[in-house]
Short mmCIF file of C-alpha atoms in Angstrom, two decimals:
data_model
loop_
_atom_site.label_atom_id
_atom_site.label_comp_id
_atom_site.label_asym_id
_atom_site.label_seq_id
_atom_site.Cartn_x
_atom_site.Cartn_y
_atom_site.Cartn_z
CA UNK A 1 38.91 109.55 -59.30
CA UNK A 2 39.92 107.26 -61.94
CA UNK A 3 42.81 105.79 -58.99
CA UNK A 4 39.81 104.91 -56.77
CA UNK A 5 39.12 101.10 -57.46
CA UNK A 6 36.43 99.44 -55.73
CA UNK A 7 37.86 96.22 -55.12
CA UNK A 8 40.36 97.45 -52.92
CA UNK A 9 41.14 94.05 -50.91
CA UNK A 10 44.56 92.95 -49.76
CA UNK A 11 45.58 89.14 -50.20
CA UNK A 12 48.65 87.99 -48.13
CA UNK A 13 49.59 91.62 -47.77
CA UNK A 14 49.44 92.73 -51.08
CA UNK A 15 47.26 95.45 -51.70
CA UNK A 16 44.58 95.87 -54.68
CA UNK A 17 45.16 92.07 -54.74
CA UNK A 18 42.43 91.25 -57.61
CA UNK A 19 43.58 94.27 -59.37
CA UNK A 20 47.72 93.15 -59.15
CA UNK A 21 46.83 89.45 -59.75
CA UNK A 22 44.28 89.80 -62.55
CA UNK A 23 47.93 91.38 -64.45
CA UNK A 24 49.25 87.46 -64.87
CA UNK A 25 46.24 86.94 -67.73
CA UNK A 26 48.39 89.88 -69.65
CA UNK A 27 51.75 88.13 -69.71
CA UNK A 28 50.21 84.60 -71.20
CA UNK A 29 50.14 85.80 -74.34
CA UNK A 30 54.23 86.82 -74.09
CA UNK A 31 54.33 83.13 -73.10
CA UNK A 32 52.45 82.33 -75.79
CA UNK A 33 54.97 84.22 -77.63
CA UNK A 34 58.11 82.38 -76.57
CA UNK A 35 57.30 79.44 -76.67
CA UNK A 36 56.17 79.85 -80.32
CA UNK A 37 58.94 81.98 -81.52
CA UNK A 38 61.44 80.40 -79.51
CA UNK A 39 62.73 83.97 -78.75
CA UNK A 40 61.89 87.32 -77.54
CA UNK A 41 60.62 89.50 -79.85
CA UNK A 42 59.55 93.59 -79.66
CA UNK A 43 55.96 92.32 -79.50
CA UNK A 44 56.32 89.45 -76.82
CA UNK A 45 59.16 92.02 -74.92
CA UNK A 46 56.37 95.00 -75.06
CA UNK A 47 53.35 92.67 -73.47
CA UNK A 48 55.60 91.77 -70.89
CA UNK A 49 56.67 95.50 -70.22
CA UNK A 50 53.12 95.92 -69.44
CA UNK A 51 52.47 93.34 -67.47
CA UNK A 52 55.02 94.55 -65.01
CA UNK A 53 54.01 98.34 -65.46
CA UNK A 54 50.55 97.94 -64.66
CA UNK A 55 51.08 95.62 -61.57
CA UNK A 56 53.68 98.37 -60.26
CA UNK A 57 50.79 101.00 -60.51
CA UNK A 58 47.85 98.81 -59.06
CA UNK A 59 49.66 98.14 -55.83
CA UNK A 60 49.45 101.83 -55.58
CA UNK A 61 47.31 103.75 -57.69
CA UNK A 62 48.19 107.31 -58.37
CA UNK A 63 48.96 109.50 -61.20
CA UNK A 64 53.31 109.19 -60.88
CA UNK A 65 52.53 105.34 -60.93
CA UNK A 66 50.14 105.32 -63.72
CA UNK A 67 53.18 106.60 -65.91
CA UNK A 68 54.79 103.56 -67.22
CA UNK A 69 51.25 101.74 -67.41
CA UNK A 70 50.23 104.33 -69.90
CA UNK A 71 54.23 104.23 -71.73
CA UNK A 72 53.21 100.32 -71.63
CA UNK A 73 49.87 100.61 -72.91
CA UNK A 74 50.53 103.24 -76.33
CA UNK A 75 53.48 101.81 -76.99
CA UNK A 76 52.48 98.19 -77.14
CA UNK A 77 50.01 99.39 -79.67
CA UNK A 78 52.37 101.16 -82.01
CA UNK A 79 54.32 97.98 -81.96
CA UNK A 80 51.27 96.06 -83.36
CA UNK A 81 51.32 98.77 -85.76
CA UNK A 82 54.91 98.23 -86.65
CA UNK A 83 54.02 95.37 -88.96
CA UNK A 84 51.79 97.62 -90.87
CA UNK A 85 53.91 100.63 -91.81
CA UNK A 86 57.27 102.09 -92.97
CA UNK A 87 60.15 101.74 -89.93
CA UNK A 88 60.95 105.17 -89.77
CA UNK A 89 57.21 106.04 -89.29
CA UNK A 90 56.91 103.48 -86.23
CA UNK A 91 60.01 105.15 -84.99
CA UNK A 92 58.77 108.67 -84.99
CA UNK A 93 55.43 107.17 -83.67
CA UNK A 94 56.86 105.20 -80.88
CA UNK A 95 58.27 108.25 -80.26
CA UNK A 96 55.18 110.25 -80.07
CA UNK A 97 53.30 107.93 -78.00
CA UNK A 98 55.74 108.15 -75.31
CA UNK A 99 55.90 112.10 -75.57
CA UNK A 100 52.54 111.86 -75.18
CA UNK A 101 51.93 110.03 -71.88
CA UNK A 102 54.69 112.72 -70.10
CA UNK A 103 52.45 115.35 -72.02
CA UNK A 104 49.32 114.41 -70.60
CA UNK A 105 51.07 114.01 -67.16
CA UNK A 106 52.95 117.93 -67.40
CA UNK A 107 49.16 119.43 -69.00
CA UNK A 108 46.32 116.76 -67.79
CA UNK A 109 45.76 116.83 -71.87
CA UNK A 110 44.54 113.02 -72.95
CA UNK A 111 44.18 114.32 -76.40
CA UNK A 112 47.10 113.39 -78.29
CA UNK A 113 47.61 109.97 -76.12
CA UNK A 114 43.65 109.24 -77.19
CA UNK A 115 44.65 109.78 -80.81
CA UNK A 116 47.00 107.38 -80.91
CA UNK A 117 45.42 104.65 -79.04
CA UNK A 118 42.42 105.17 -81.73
CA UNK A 119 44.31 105.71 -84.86
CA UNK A 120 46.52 102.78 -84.16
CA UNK A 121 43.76 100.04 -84.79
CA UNK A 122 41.34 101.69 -86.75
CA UNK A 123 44.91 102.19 -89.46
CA UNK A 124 44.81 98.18 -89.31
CA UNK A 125 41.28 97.55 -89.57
CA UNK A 126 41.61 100.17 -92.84
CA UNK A 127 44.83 98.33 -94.15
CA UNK A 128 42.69 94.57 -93.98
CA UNK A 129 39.37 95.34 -93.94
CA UNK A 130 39.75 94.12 -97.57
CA UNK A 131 41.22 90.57 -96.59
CA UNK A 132 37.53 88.89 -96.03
CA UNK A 133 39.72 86.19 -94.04
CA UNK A 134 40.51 88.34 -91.10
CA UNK A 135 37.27 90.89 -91.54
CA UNK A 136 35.06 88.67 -88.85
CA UNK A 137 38.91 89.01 -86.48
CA UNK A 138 39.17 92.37 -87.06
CA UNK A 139 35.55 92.96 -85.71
CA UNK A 140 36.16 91.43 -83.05
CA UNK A 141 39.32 92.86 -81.83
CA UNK A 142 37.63 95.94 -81.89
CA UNK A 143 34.26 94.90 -79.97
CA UNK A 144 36.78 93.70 -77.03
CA UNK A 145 38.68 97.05 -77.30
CA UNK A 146 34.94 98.93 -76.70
CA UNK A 147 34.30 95.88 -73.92
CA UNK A 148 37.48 96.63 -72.36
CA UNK A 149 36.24 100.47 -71.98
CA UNK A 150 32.92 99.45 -70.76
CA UNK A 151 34.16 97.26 -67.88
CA UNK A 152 37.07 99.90 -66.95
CA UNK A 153 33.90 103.08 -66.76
CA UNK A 154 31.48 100.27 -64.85
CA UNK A 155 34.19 99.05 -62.24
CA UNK A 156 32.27 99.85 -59.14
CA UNK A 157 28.71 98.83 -60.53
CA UNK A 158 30.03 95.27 -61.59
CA UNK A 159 31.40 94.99 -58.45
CA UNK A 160 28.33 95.68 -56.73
CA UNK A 161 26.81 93.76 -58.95
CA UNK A 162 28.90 90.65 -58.18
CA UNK A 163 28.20 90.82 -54.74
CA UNK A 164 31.77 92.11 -54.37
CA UNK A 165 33.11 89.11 -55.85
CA UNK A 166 34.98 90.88 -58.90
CA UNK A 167 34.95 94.34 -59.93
CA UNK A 168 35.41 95.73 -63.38
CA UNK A 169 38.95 96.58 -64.05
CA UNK A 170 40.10 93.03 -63.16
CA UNK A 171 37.64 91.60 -65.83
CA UNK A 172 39.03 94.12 -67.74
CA UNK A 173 42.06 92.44 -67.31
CA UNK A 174 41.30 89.36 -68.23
CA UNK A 175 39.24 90.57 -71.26
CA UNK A 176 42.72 92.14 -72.41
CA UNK A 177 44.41 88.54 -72.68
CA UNK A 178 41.41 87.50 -75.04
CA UNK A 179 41.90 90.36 -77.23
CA UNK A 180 45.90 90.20 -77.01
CA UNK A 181 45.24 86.80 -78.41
CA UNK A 182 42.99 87.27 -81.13
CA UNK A 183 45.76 90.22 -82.22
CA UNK A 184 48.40 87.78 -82.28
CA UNK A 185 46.20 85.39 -84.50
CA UNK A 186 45.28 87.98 -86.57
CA UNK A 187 49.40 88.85 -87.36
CA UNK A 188 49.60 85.04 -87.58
CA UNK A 189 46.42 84.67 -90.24
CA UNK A 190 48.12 88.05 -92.08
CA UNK A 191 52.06 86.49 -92.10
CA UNK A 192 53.00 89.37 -90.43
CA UNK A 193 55.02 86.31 -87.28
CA UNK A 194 56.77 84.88 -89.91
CA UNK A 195 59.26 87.78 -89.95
CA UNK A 196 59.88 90.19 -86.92
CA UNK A 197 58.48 93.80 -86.63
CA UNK A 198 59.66 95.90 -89.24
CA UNK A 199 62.38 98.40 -86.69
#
């Protein structure tokens, strides 16, 4: 059921047009990126991995599609934990996440992909929850991360609720640029920008 969207509504053809669209609000922050950098990074190269994976699987929503949105989505965190931890753990941990998207998809098992989407900020929020700087950023990030869950469960409702204007998982979206950006202030605030990811 999770494949049935409510805003379903094509737009010069395209199908799940909101849904497709809402995607472009994920790659600003890889533009962001670039144009700050002045290169492409593994962080700014990741976001915009997922920008195209998830508009490939909301034109057509099914579980085979869903694949490299999910590859897109744990991997892009373990990146953003790269600056936190020893290379050869990220490795092994990039690794895993991937393993564990074709896991889920062989045994319908979310566990170990849940893990990993969990442990990988609540690691960083235990590395600088010491750093009173970042504390009130770090808070944040992880309210949007809960709001981002919220508006993905009450799709249909806010949709309803909007008189069918917008549904859930395209503010969800759009929430997901605002918390992309406070992570990339928060690696600016900690000097983790001023030197790429630690691979």
């Amino acid at each position: 059921n999770y494949h049935n969207f409510s805003d379903k509504r094509s737009i010069l053809g395209l199908p799940n047009a909101m849904n497709v669209g809402s995607n472009l609000f994920i790659l600003l922050p890889a533009i962001y990126l670039l144009h700050t950098q002045k290169k492409m990074s593994l962080l700014s190269s990741h976001i915009i991995y997922l920008f195209l994976a998830s508009s490939y699987y909301h034109i057509n929503p099914t579980n085979k599609s869903i694949v490299p949105d999910m590859v897109g989505v744990v991997t892009l965190n373990i990146v953003v934990l790269s600056y936190f931890i020893d290379p050869y753990i990220f490795i092994m941990l990039y690794v895993l996440g991937i393993f564990s998207v074709f896991y889920w998809y062989k045994t319908n098992d979310l566990r170990l992909y849940i893990a990993i989407l969990l442990g990988c900020p609540l690691y960083i929020f235990y590395k600088l929850y010491d750093n009173k700087q970042v504390r009130s950023q770090l808070y944040t990030i992880i309210i949007l991360g809960i709001l981002l869950r919220v508006l993905e469960h009450n799709d249909s409702y806010i949709y309803k609720l909007s008189n069918q204007t917008i549904s859930g998982h395209t503010l969800k979206h759009i929430l997901a640029y605002v918390q992309l950006m406070n992570i990339i202030q928060l690696l600016k605030n900690t000097n983790k920008l001023k030197r790429p990811p630690q691979t």
